[in-house]
Coordinates of C-alpha atoms in Angstrom, one line a residue:
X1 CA 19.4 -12.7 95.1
X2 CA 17.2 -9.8 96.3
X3 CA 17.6 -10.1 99.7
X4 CA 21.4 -10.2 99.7
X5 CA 21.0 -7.0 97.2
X6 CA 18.8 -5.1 99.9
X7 CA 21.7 -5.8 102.5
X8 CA 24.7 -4.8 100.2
X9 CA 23.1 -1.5 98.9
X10 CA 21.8 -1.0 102.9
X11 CA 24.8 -0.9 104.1
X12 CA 26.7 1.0 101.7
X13 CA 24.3 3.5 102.9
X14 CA 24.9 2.7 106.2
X15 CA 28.7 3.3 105.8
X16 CA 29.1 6.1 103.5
X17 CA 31.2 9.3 105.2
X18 CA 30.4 12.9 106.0
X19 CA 33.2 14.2 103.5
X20 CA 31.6 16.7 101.5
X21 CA 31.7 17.3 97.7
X22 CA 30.0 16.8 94.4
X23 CA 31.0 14.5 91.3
X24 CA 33.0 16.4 88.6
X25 CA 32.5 15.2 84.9
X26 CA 31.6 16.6 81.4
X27 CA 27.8 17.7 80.8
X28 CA 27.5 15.1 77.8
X29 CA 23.7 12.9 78.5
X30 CA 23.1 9.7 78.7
X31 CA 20.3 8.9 76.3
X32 CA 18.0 6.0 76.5
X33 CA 15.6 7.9 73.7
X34 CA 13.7 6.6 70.4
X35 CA 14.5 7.3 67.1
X36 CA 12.3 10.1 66.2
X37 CA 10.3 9.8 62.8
X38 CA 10.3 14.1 62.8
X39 CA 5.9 14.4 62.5
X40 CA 5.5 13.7 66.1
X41 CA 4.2 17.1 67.8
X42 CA 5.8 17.1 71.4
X43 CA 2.8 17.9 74.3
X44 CA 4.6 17.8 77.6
X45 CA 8.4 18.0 79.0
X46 CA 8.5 15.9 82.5
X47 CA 11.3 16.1 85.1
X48 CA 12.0 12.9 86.6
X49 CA 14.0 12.9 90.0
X50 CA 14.1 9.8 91.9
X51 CA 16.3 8.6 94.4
X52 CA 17.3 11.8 96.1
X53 CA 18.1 10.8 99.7
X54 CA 17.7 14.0 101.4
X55 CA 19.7 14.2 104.4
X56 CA 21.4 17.0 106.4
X57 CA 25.0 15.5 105.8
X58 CA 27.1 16.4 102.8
X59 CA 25.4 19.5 101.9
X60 CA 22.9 17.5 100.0
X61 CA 20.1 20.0 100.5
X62 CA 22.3 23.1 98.7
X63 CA 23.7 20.6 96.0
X64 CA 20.0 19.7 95.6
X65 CA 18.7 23.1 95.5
X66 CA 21.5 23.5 92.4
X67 CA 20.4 20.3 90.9
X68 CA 16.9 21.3 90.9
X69 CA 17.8 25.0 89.4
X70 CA 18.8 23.2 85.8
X71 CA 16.3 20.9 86.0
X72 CA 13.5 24.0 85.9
X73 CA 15.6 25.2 83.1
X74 CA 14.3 22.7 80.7
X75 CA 11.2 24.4 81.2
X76 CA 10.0 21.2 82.9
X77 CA 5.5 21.0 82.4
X78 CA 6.0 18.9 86.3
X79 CA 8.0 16.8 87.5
X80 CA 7.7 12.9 88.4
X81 CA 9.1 12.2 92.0
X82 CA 10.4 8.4 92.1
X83 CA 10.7 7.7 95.6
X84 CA 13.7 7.2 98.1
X85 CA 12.5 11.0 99.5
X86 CA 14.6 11.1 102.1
X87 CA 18.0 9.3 103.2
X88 CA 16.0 6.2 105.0
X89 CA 13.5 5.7 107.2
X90 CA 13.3 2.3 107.1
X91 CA 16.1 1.0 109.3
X92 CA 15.4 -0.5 112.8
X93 CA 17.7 1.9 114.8
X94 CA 16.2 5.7 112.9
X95 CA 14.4 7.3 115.4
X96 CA 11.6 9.5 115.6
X97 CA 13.6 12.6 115.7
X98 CA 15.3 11.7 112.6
X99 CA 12.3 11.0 110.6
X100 CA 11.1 14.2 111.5
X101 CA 14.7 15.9 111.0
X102 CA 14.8 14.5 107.0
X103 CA 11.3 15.1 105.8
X104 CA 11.3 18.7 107.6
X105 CA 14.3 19.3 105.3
X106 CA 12.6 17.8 102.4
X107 CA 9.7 20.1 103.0
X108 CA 11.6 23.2 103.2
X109 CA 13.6 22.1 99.5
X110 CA 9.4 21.4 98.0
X111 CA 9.0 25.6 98.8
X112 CA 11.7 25.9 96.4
X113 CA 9.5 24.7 93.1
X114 CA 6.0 24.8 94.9
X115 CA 4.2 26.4 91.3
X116 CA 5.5 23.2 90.2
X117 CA 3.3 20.1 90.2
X118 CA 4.8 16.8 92.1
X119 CA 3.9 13.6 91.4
X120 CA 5.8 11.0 93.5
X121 CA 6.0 7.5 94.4
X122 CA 6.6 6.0 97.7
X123 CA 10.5 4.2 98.0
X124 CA 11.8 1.6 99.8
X125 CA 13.7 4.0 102.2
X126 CA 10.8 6.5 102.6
X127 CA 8.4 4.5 105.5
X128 CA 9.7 4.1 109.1
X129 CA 8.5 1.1 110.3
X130 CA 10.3 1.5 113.6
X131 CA 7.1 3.4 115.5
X132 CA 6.2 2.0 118.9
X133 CA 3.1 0.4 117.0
X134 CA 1.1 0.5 113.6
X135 CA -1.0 3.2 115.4
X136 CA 1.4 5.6 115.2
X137 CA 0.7 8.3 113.1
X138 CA 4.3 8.4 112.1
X139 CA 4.5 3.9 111.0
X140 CA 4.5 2.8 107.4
X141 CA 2.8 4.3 104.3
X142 CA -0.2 6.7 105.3
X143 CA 2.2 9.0 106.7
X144 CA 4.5 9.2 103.7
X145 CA 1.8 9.8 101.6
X146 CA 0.9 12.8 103.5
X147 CA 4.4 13.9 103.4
X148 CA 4.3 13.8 99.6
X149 CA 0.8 15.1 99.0
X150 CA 0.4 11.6 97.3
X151 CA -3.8 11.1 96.6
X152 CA -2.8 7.7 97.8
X153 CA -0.4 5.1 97.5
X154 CA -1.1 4.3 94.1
X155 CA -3.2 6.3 91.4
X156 CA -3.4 7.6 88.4
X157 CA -3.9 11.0 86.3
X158 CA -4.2 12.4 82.8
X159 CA -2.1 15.1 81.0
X160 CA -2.2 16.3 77.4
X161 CA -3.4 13.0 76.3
X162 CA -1.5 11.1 78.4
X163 CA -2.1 8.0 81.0
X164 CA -0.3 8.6 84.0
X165 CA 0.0 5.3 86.4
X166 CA 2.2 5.3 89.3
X167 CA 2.7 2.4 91.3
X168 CA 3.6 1.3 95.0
X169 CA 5.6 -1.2 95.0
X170 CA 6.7 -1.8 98.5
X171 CA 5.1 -5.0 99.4
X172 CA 5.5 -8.5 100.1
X173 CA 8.4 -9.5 98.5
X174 CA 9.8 -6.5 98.0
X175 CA 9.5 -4.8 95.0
X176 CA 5.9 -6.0 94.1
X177 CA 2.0 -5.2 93.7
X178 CA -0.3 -6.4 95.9
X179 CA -3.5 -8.1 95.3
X180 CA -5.4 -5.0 95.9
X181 CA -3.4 -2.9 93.6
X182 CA -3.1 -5.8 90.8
X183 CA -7.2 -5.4 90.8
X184 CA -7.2 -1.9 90.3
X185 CA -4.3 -2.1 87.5
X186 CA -6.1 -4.4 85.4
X187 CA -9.1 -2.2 86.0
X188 CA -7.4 0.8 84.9
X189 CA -5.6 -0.5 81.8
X190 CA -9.3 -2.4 80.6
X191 CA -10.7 1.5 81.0
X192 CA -8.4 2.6 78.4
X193 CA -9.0 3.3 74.6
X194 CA -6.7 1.6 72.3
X195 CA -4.1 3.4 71.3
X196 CA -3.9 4.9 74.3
X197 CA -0.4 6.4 75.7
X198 CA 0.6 5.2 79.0
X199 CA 3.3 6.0 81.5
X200 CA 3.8 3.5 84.1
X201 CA 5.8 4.9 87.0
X202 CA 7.4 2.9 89.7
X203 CA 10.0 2.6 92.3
X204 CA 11.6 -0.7 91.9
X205 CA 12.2 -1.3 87.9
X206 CA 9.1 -3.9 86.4
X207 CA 12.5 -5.3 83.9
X208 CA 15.6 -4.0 83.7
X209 CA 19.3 -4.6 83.0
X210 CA 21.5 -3.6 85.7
X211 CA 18.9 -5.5 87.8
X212 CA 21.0 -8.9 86.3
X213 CA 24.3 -8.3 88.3
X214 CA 22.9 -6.4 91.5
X215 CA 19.1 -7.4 91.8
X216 CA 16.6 -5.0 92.6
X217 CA 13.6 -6.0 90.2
X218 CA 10.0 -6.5 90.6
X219 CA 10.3 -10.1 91.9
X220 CA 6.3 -10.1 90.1
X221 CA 7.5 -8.8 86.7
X222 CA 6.6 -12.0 84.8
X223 CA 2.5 -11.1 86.4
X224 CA 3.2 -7.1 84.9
X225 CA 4.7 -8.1 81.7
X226 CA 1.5 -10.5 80.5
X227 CA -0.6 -8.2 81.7
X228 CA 1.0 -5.6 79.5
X229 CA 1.0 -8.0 76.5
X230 CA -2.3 -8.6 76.9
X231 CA -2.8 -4.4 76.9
X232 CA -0.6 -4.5 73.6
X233 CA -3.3 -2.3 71.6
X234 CA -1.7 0.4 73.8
X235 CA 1.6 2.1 73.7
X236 CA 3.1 1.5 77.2
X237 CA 6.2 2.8 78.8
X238 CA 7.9 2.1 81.8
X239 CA 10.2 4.8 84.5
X240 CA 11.8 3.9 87.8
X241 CA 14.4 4.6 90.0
X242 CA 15.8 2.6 93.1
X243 CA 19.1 1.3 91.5
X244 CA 21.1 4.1 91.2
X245 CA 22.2 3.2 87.6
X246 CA 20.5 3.8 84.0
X247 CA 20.0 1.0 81.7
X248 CA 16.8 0.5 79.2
X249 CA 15.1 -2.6 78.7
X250 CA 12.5 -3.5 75.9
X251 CA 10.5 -6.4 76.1
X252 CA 6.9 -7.1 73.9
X253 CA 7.3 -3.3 72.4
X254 CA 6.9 -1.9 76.3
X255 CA 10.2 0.5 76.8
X256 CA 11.5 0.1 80.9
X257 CA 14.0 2.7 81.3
X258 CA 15.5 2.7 84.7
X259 CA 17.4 6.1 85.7
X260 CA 19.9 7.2 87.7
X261 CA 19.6 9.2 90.9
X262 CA 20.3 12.7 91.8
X263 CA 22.3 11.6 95.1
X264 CA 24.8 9.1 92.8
X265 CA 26.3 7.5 95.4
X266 CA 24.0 9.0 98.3
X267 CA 25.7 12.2 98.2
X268 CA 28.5 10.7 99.2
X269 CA 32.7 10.1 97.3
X270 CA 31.7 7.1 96.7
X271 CA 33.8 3.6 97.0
X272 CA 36.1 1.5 95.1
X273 CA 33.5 0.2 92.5
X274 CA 32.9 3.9 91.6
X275 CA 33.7 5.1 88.2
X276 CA 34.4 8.8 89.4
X277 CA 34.1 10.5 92.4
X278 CA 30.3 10.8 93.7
X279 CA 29.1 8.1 91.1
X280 CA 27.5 4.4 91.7
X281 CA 29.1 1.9 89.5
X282 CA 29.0 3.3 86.3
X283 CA 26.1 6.4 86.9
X284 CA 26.9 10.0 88.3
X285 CA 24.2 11.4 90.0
X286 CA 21.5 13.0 87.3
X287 CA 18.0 13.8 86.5
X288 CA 16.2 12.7 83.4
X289 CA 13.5 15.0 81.2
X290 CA 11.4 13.1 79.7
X291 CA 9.4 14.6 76.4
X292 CA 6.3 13.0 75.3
X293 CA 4.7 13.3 71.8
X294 CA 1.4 13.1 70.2
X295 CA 1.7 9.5 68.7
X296 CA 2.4 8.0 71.9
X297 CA 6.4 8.0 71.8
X298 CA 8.7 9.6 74.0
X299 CA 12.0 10.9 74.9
X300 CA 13.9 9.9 77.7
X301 CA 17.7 11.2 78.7
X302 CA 19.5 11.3 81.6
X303 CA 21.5 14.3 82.2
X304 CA 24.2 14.1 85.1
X305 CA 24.9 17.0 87.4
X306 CA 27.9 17.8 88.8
X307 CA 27.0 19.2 92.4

């Protein structure tokens, strides 16, 4: 099931056209959100982008630049970057040129909310595994991580209260942790007090719904999920990206919301499965703001954007 999803949503990218033009739809949100009890202070508002697929094709880089002008005016505390940077990387025929070509675009788009703090993930698309050899400064992770200003693959930071834990989870069997990584996960939820609010960030979703027709989930989630029951004295929630689409899951009291992408259907019209013009499936292209409150709850809704 995954590998013949990796091959369908491949070459969709693969085939989409050059026509230019942005999905056109009402500004009503898609919410995945809690009910609110109305005591909870809120302590940060979070961006999250994921999936933007910067290329040089279909004026993605001005319709991201619009994008990325409403998403600063939710007064956004940062913003949580989800992976899938660039268009792809990670395809045997890119060459070095074109590596270079996408992530100098993405680095010109950063200057555009450089007081703004980034926290990113690396995406199945983002690593160019094509180099001559794995001593290329250019092949796999390392390289990616510099391009993002990632402190490493994996890690994990504190805001206003809040556990911050983003993952890498472009390994073996795609859309999984490795042993190294599983170590340092156990060892950073056993650090934590109980009670303590957690936001787990990844790429591929840990569980999710639209994962049932089209694949796409961590092929480990049954390892994450008993290791989050076991961490069930804390209040856990999940974010990720790599689908395109927006569904929430809840399993053992942990929330796994999966959201949509700002490129929809890679910034491209789209195809006969496509709801409206630019979307994939069901999901135009969007950002999500997520607010987070003092007892450890959250907010999260997905807003599309019509660029």
């Amino acid at each position: 099931m995954k590998k013949k999803h990796d091959i369908k949503r491949r070459q969709l990218i693969k085939n989409i056209g050059l026509a230019t033009g942005a999905a056109m739809f009402g500004g009503v949100a898609i919410a995945n959100e809690k009910e609110r009890k109305g005591k909870e202070k809120p302590v940060l508002r979070v961006a999250h982008i994921t999936d933007i697929h910067i290329t040089s094709g279909n004026n993605a880089p001005e319709r991201f630049r619009k994008c990325l002008n409403d998403v600063l005016k939710q007064r956004v505390d940062f913003l949580l970057n989800g992976g899938d940077t660039i268009m792809a990387a990670d395809y045997d025929h890119i060459t070095r040129e074109e590596v270079l070509d996408q992530w100098s675009i993405w680095g010109e788009l950063r200057n555009n909310f450089k007081d703004y703090d980034l926290y990113s993930c690396l995406g199945n698309h983002d690593m160019w595994w094509a180099a001559p050899d794995k001593t290329d400064a250019m092949y796999g992770k390392e390289y990616v991580v510099k391009q993002l200003n990632m402190p490493s693959r994996y890690y994990s930071f504190e805001k206003a209260g809040w556990h911050f834990i983003v993952l890498d989870s472009n390994n073996d069997n795609a859309g999984s942790l490795d042993e190294e990584q599983r170590k340092w996960l156990e060892n950073e939820l056993d650090r934590m007090n109980e009670g303590a609010a957690i936001l787990v960030m990844s790429h591929y979703p840990i569980l999710g719904v639209s994962t049932i027709p089209y694949g796409g989930c961590h092929t480990d989630s049954k390892y994450i999920t008993k290791l989050f029951h076991k961490h069930r004295d804390k209040k856990i929630h999940c974010i990720s990206g790599h689908m395109h689409l927006v569904d929430t899951a809840v399993y053992n009291d942990v929330h796994y919301y999966c959201n949509g992408s700002v490129s929809g259907f890679w910034w491209g019209d789209g195809d006969k499965d496509s709801a409206a013009k630019g979307w994939y499936h069901e999901t135009p292209p969007g950002y999500t703001i997520i607010d987070f409150f003092d007892d450890g709850t959250l907010s999260n809704i997905y807003y599309p954007h019509s660029y």
